Short mmCIF file of C-alpha atoms in Angstrom, two decimals:
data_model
loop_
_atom_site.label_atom_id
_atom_site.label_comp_id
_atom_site.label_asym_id
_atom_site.label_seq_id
_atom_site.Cartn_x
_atom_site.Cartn_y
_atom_site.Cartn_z
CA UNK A 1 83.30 82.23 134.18
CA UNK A 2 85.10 81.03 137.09
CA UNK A 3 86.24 77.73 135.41
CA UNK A 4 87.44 79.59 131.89
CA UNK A 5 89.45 82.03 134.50
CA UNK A 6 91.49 79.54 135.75
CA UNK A 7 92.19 77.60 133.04
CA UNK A 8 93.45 81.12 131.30
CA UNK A 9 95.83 81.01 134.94
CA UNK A 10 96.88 77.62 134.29
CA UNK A 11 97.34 78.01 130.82
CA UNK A 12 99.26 81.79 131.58
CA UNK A 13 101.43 79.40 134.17
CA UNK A 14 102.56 77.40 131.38
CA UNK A 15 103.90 80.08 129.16
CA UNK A 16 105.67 81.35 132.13
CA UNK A 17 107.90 78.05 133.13
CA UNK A 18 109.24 78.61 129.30
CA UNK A 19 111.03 81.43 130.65
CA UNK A 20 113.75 78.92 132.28
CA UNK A 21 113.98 77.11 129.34
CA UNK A 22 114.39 80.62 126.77
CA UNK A 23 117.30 83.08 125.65
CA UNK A 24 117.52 85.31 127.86
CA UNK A 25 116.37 88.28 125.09
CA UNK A 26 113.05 86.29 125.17
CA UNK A 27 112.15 86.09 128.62
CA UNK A 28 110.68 89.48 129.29
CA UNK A 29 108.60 88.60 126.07
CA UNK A 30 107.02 86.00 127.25
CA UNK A 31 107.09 87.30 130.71
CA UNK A 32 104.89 89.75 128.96
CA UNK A 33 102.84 87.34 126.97
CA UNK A 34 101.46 85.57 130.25
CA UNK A 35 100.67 88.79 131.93
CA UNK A 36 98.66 89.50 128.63
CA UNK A 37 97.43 86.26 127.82
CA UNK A 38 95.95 86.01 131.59
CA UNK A 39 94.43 89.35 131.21
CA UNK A 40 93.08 88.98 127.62
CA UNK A 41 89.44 88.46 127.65
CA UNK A 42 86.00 89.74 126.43
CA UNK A 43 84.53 89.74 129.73
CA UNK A 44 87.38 91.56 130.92
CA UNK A 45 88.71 90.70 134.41
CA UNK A 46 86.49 88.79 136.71
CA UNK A 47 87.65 89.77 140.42
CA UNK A 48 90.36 91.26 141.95
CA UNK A 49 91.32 87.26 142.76
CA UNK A 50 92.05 86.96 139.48
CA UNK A 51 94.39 90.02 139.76
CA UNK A 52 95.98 88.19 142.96
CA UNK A 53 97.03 85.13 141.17
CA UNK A 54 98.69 87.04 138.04
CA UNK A 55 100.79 89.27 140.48
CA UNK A 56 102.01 85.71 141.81
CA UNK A 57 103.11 84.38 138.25
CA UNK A 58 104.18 87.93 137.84
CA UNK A 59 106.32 87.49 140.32
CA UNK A 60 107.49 84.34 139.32
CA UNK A 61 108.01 85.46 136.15
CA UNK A 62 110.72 87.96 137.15
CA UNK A 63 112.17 85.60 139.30
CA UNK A 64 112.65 83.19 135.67
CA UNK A 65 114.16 85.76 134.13
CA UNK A 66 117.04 86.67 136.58
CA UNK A 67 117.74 82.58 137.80
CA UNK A 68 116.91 81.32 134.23
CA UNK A 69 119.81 83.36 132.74
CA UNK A 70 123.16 82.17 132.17
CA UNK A 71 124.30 84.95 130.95
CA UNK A 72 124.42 88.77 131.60
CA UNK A 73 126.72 91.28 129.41
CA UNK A 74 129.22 88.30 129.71
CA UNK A 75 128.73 87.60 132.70
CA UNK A 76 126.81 84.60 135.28
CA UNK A 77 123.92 86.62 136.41
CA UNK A 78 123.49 84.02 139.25
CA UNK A 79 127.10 84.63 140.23
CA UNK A 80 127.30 88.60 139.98
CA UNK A 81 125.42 90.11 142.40
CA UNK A 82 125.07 93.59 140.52
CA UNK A 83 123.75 91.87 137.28
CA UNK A 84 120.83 89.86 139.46
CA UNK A 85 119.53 92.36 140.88
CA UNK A 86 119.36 95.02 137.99
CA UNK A 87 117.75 92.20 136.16
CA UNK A 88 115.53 91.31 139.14
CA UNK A 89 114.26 95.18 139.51
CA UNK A 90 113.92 95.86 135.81
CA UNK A 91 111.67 92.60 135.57
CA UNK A 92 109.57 92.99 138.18
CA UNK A 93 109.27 96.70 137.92
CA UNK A 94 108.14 96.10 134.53
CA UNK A 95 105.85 93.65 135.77
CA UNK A 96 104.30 95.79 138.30
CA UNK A 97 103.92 98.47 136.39
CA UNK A 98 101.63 96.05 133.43
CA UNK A 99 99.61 94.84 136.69
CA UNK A 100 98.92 98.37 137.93
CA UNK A 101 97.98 99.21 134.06
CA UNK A 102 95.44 96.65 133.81
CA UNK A 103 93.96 97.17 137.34
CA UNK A 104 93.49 100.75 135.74
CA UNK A 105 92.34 100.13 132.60
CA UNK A 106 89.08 97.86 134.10
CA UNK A 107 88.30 100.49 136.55
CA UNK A 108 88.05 103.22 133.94
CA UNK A 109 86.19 100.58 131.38
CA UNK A 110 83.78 100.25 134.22
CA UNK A 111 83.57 103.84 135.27
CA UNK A 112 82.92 105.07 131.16
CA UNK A 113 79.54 105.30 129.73
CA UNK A 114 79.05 103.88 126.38
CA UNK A 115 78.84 106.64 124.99
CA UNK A 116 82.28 107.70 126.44
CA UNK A 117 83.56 104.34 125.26
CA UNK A 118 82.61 104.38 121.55
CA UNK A 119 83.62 108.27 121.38
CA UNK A 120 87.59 106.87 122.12
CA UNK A 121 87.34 104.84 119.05
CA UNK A 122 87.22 108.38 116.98
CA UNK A 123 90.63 109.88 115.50
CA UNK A 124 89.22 112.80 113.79
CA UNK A 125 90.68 116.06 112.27
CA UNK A 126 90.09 119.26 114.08
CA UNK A 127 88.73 120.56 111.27
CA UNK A 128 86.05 117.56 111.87
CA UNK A 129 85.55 118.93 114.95
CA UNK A 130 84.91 122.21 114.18
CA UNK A 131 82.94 121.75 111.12
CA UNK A 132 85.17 124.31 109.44
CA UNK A 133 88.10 123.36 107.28
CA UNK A 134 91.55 125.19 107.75
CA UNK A 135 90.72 125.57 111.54
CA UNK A 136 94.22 126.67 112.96
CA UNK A 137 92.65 127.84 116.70
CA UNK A 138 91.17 126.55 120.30
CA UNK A 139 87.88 128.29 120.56
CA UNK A 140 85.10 128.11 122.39
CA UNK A 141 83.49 126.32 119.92
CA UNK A 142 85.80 123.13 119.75
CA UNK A 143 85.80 122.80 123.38
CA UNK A 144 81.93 122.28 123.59
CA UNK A 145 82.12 120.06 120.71
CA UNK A 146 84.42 118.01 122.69
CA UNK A 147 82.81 117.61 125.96
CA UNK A 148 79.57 116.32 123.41
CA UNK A 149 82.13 114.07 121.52
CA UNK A 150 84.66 112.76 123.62
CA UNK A 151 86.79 111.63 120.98
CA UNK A 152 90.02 109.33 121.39
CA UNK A 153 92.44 111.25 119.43
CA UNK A 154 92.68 114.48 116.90
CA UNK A 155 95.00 114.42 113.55
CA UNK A 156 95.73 117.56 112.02
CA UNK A 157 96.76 118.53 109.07
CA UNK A 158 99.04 120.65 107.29
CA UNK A 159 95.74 123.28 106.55
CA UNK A 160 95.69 123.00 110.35
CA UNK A 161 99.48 124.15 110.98
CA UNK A 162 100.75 128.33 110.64
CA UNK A 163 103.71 128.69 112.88
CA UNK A 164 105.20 126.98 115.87
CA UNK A 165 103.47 129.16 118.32
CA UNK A 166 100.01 128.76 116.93
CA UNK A 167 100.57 124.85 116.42
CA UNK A 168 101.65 124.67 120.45
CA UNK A 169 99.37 126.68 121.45
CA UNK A 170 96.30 124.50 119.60
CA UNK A 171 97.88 121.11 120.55
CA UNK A 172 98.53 122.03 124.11
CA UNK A 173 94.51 123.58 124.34
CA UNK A 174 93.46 120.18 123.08
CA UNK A 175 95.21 117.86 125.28
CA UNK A 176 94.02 120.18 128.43
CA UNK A 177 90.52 119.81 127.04
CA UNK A 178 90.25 116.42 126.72
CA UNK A 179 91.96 115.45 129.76
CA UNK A 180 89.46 117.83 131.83
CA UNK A 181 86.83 116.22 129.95
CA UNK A 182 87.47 112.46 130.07
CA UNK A 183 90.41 111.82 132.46
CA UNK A 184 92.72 110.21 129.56
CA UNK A 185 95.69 111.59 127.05
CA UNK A 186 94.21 112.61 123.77
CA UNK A 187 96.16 110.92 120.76
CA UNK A 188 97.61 114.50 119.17
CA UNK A 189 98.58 112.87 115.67
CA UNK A 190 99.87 113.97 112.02
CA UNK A 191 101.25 112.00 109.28
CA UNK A 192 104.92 112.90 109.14
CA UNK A 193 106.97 110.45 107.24
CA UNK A 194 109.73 112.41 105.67
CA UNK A 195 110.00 113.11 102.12
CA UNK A 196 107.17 113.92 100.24
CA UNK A 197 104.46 113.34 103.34
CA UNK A 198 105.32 115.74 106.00
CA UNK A 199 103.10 118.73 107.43
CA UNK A 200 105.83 120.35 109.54
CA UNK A 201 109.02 119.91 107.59
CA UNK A 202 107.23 120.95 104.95
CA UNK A 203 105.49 124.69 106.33
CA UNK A 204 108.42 127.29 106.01
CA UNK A 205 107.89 129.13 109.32
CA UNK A 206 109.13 125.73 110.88
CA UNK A 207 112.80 126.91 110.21
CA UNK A 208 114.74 124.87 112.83
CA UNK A 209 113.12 121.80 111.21
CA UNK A 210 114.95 120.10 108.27
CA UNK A 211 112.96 117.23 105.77
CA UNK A 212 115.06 114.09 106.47
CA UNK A 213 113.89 113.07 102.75
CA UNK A 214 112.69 110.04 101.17
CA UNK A 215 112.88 106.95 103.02
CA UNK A 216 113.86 105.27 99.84
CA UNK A 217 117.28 107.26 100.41
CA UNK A 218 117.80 105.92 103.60
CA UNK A 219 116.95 102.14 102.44
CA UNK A 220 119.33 102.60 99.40
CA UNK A 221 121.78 102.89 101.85
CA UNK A 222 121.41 100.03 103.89
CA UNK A 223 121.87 101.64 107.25
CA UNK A 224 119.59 100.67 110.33
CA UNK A 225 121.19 103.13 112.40
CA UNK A 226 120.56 105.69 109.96
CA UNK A 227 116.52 104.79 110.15
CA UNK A 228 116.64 104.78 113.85
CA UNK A 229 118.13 108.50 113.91
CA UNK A 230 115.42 109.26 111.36
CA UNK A 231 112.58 108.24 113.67
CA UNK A 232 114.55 109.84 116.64
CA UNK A 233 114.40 113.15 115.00
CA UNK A 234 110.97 113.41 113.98
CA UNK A 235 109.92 112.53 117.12
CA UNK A 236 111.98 114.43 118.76
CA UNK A 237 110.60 117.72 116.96
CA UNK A 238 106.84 116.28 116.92
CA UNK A 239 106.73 115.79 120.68
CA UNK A 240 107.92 119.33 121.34
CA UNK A 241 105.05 120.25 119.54
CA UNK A 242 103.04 118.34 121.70
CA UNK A 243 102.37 115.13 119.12
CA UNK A 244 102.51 111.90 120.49
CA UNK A 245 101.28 109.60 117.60
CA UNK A 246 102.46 109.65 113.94
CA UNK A 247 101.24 107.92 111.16
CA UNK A 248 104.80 106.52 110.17
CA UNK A 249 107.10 104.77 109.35
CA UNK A 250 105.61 103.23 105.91
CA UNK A 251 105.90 99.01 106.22
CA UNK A 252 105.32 98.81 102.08
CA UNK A 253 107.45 96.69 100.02
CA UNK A 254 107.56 98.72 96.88
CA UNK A 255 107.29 96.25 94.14
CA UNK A 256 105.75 97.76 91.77
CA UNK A 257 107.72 100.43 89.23
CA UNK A 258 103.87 101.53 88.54
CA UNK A 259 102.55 102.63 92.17
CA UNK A 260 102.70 106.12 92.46
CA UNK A 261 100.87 106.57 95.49
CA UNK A 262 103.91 104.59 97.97
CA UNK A 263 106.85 104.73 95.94
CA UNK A 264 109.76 106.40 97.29
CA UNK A 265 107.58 106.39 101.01
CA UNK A 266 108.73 102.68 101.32
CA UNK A 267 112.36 101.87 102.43
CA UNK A 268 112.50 99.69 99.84
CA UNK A 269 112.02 96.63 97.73
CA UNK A 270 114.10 93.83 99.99
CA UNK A 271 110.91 92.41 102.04
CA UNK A 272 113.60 91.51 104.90
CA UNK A 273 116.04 94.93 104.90
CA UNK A 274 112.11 96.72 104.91
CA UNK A 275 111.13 94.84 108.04
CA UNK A 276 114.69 95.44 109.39
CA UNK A 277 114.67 99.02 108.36
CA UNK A 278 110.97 100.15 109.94
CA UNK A 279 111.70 98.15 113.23
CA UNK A 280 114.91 100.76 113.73
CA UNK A 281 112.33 103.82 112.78
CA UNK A 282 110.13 102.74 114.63
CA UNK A 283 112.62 102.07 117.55
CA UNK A 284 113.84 105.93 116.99
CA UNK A 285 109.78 107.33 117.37
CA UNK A 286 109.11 105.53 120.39
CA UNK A 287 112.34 106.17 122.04
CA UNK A 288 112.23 109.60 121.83
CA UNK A 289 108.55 109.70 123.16
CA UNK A 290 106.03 109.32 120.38
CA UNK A 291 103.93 106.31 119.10
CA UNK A 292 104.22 105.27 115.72
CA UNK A 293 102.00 103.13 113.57
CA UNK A 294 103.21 101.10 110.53
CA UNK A 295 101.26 101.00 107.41
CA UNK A 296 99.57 99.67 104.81
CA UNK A 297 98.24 96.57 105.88
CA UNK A 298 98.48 93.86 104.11
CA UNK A 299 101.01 96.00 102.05
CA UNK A 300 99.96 98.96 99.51
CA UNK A 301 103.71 98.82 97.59
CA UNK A 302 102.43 96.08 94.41
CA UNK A 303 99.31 98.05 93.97
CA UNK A 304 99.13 100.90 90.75
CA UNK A 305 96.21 103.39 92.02
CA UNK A 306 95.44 105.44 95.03
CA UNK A 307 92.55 104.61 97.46
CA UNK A 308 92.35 108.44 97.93
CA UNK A 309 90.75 108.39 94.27
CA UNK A 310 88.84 105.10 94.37
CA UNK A 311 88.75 101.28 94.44
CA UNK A 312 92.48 99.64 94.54
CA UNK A 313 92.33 96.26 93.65
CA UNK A 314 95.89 93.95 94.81
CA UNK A 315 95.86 90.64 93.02
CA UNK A 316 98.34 89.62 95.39
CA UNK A 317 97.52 85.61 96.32
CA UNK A 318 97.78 85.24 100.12
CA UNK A 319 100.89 82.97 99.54
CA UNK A 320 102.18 85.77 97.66
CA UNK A 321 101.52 88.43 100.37
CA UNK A 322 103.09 85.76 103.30
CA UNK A 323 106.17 85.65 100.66
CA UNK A 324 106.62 89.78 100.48
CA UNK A 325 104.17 92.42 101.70
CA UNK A 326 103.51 90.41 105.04
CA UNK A 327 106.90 90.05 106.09
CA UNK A 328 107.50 93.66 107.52
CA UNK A 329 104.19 93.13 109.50
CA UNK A 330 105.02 89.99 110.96
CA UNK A 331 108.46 90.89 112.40
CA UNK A 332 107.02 94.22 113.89
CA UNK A 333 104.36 92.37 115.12
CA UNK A 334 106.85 89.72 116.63
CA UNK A 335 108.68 92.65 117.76
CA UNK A 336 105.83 94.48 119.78
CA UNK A 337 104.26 97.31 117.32
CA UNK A 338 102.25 99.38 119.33
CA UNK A 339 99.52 100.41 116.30
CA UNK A 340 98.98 99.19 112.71
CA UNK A 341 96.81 100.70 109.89
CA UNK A 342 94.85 98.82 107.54
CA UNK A 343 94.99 100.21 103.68
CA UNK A 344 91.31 100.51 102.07
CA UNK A 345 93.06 97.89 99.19
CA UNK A 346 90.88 95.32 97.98
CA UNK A 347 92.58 91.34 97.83
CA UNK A 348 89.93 89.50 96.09
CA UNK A 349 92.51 86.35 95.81
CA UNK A 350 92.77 86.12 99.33
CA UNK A 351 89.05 87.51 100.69
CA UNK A 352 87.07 86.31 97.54
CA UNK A 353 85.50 89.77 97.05
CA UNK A 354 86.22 93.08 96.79
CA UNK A 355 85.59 94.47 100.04
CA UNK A 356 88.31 97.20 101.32
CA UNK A 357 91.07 95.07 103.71
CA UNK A 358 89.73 97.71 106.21
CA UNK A 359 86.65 96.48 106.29
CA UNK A 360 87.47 92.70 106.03
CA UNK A 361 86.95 90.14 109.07
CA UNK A 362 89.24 88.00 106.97
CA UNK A 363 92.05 90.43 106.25
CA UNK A 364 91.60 92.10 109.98
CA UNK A 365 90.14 89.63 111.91
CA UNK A 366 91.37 86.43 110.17
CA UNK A 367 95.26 87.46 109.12
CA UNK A 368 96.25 89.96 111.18
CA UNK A 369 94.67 88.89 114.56
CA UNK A 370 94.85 85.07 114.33
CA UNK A 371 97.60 84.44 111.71
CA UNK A 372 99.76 86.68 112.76
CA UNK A 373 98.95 87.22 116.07
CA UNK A 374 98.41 90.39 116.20
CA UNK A 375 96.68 92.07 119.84
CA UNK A 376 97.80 95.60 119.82
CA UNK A 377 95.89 98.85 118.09
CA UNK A 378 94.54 98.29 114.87
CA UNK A 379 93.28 101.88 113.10
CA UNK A 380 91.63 102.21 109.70
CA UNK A 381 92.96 104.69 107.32
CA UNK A 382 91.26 107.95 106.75
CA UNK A 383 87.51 107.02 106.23
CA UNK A 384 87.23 109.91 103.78
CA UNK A 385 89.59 108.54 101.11
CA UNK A 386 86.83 107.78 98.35
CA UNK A 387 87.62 103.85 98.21
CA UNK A 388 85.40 104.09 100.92
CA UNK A 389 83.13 106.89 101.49
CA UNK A 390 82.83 106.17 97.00
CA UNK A 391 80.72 103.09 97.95
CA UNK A 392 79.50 103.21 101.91
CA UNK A 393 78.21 105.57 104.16
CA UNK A 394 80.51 106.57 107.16
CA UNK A 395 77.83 105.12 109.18
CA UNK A 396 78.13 101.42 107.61
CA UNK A 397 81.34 101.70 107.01
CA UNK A 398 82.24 102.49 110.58
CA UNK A 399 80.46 99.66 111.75
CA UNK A 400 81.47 97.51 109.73
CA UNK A 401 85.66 97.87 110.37
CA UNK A 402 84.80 98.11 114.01
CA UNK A 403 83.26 93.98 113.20
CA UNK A 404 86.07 94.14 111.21
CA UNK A 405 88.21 93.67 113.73
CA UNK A 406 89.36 97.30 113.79
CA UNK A 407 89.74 98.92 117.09
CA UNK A 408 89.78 102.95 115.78
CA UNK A 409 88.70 104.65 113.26
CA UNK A 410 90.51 107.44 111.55
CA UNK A 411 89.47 110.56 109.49
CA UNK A 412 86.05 110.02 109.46
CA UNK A 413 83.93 112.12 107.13
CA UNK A 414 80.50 112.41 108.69
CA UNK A 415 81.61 112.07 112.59
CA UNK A 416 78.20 112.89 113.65
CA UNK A 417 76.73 109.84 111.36
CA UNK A 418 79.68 107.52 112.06
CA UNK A 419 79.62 107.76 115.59
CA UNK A 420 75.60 107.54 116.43
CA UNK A 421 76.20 104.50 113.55
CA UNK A 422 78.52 102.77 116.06
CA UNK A 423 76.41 103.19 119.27
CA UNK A 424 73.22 102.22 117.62
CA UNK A 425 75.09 99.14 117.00
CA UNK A 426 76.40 98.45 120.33
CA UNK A 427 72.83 98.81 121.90
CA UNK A 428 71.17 96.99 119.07
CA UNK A 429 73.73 93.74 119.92
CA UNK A 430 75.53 94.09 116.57
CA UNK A 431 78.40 94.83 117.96
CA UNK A 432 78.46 93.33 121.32
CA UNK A 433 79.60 95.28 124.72
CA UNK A 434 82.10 92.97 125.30
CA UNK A 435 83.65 93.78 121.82
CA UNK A 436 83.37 97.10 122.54
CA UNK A 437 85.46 96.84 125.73
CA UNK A 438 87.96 94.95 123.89
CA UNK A 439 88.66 98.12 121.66
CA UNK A 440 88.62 100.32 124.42
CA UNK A 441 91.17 97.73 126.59
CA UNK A 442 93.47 98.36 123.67
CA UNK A 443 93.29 102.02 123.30
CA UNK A 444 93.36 102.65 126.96
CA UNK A 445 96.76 100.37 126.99
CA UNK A 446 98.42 102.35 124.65
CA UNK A 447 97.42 105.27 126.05
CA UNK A 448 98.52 104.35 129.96
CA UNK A 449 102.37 103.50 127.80
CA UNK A 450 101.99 106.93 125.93
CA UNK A 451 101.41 108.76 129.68
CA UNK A 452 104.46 106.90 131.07
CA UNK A 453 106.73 107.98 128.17
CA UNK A 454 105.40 111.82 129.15
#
């Protein structure tokens, strides 16, 4: 352990003497990716040594950004003392504040029980909770169900929304709950795209909202700023309601005249001006305070049926997918994505089965994760849709996106089933502690950057 530790330092090191050598735009990236790439690991930080050396090279790492910069707004940042030291206390704030993070995130790992652990992999609808559909109130009933199962996040639904004053009452109850209950922000999320997929803009007693439309509207007219007021507004209106993760902006390249399920959702049919239009939404949500998570990966927009229904088969080749449906992915990714969902679409030419990509260690695991690099949240999409629960059990299929290379799973059907599925697993040694805590290390991060943005 001690030997792989410090050649993760050494190696972290490295990446952090390219920040001389990089634009300056790049060097609180990578200033990032050492403090990560130190910290990554499935055992999880060893010793507070450990800790000790990665404040040093964070350190360091601030001090490459301000010296390694020639140039600040115009200006020599080494010769301007105003520039230096704005640059100085943005980097190593920054810093700090990702070394604090993971110094909390391991103590709250190692303070959960594993049952506490697996519950935070659980997005579920209150109505899941309740075990009554169209449940629109905070009742004693929900709030014993969650103390029994702690559950990472909630996702309601339009059936779940009446007026403004019920929906803040019910989303501020919940958050209260769970905090009193497991010491952590509860993810408070609802698909609200625009267009045809809202659940706010959409109920009438919501009167100061408007529908910003179709996103297909905004691509047509080539505007990025125009996407990044989009996902400024509709954040702006979800967080007053107390939501602080939507299922949006849509990463699909629509392709395909005969998909009716994505359609005018996507921004577009320009791979590039899609990946340029969903980084400025995306921008717009999490500047005004709420998370947002692209979707469908590996790309829904060339398929012609809807996984709500059943099996969706892509026969998109993987040098196809690298060529178009990928390419909105990878630049988020590049660019920092905080969550992605995986579709339930089947891409026999690239897995050599059939198996849904959410449920595919070579779609998850293999192309998102190693290809393209990908560390942050991965989430299923809803477990109910019937291109899974058609052919698995919530309990199998569960397991088998968490092996996947999923970290959460969203809209499960059975949560009861799904959940005892999971920790059976983890104390069986199918799914290994240590993967597990990886999940968790994830969720927790996102959820320490949610509690900053308030």
């Amino acid at each position: 352990m001690r030997d792989k530790r410090y050649f993760k330092i050494i190696m972290a090191f490295g990446l952090m003497i390219s920040i001389f050598f990089a634009p300056f735009e790049d060097k609180k990236n990578i200033a990032y990716d050492t403090l990560s790439y130190a910290t990554s690991s499935d055992e999880g930080l060893s010793d507070i040594e450990t800790l000790n050396y990665i404040n040093k090279m964070g350190e360091m790492a601030a001090v490459g950004v301000i010296y390694g910069n020639t140039d600040y707004k115009g200006k020599k940042a080494a010769d301007n003392d105003t520039a230096r030291k704005k640059i100085e206390s943005t980097a190593q704030g920054d810093m700090d504040s990702r070394i604090e993070n993971e110094i909390e995130i391991e103590e709250k790992i190692n303070s959960m029980s594993r049952e506490e652990k697996v519950a935070q992999l659980f997005i579920v609808s209150i109505d899941g909770i309740k075990g009554v559909r169209n449940t629109t109130t905070f009742d004693e009933d929900i709030k014993t169900k969650l103390k029994e199962f702690p559950v990472g996040g909630i996702i309601l639904f339009g059936r779940n929304i009446s007026s403004p004053e019920q929906l803040r009452s019910l989303n501020e109850s919940l958050k209260k709950e769970s905090e009193a209950n497991t010491g952590l922000p509860l993810f408070i999320s609802v698909d609200e795209e625009g267009g045809t997929v809202t659940r706010l803009a959409s109920t009438d007693s919501f009167t100061d909202i408007k529908n910003v439309g179709d996103m297909a509207d905004i691509g047509a007219k080539n505007d990025t700023k125009l996407a990044y007021d989009t996902g400024s507004y509709i954040a702006g209106y979800l967080k007053e309601y107390g939501f602080n993760l939507d299922f949006a902006p849509v990463a699909d390249v629509y392709n395909n005249p005969k998909n009716t399920i994505i359609g005018n959702r996507a921004f577009g049919s320009d791979p590039d001006k899609v990946a340029q239009m969903v980084d400025e939404a995306r921008k717009g949500f999490e500047d005004s305070g709420v998370n947002a998570c692209i979707k469908h990966f590996p790309g829904h927009g060339n398929t012609e049926n809807d996984t709500h229904k059943d099996m969706v088969i892509s026969d998109r080749t993987l040098e196809e997918l690298n060529k178009c449906e990928l390419v909105p992915f990878r630049y988020e990714i590049e660019r920092g994505v905080s969550m992605i969902m995986v579709a339930h679409i089947s891409v026999p030419n690239v897995t050599g089965n059939n198996e849904p990509a959410s449920l595919s260690p070579k779609l998850v695991q293999g192309l998102l994760r190693d290809e393209l690099g990908y560390d942050g949240v991965v989430i299923t999409d809803a477990m109910d849709m019937y291109a899974i629960s058609k052919y698995y059990s919530q309990g199998d299929a569960a397991v088998m996106a968490l092996k996947a290379g999923c970290d959460m799973l969203l809209e499960v059907q059975e949560c009861s089933e799904a959940y005892k599925a999971v920790l059976a697993a983890v104390e069986s040694g199918e799914i290994t502690e240590e993967r597990l805590n990886v999940s968790v290390r994830r969720v927790l991060r996102l959820k320490l950057k949610n509690k900053e943005r308030g």
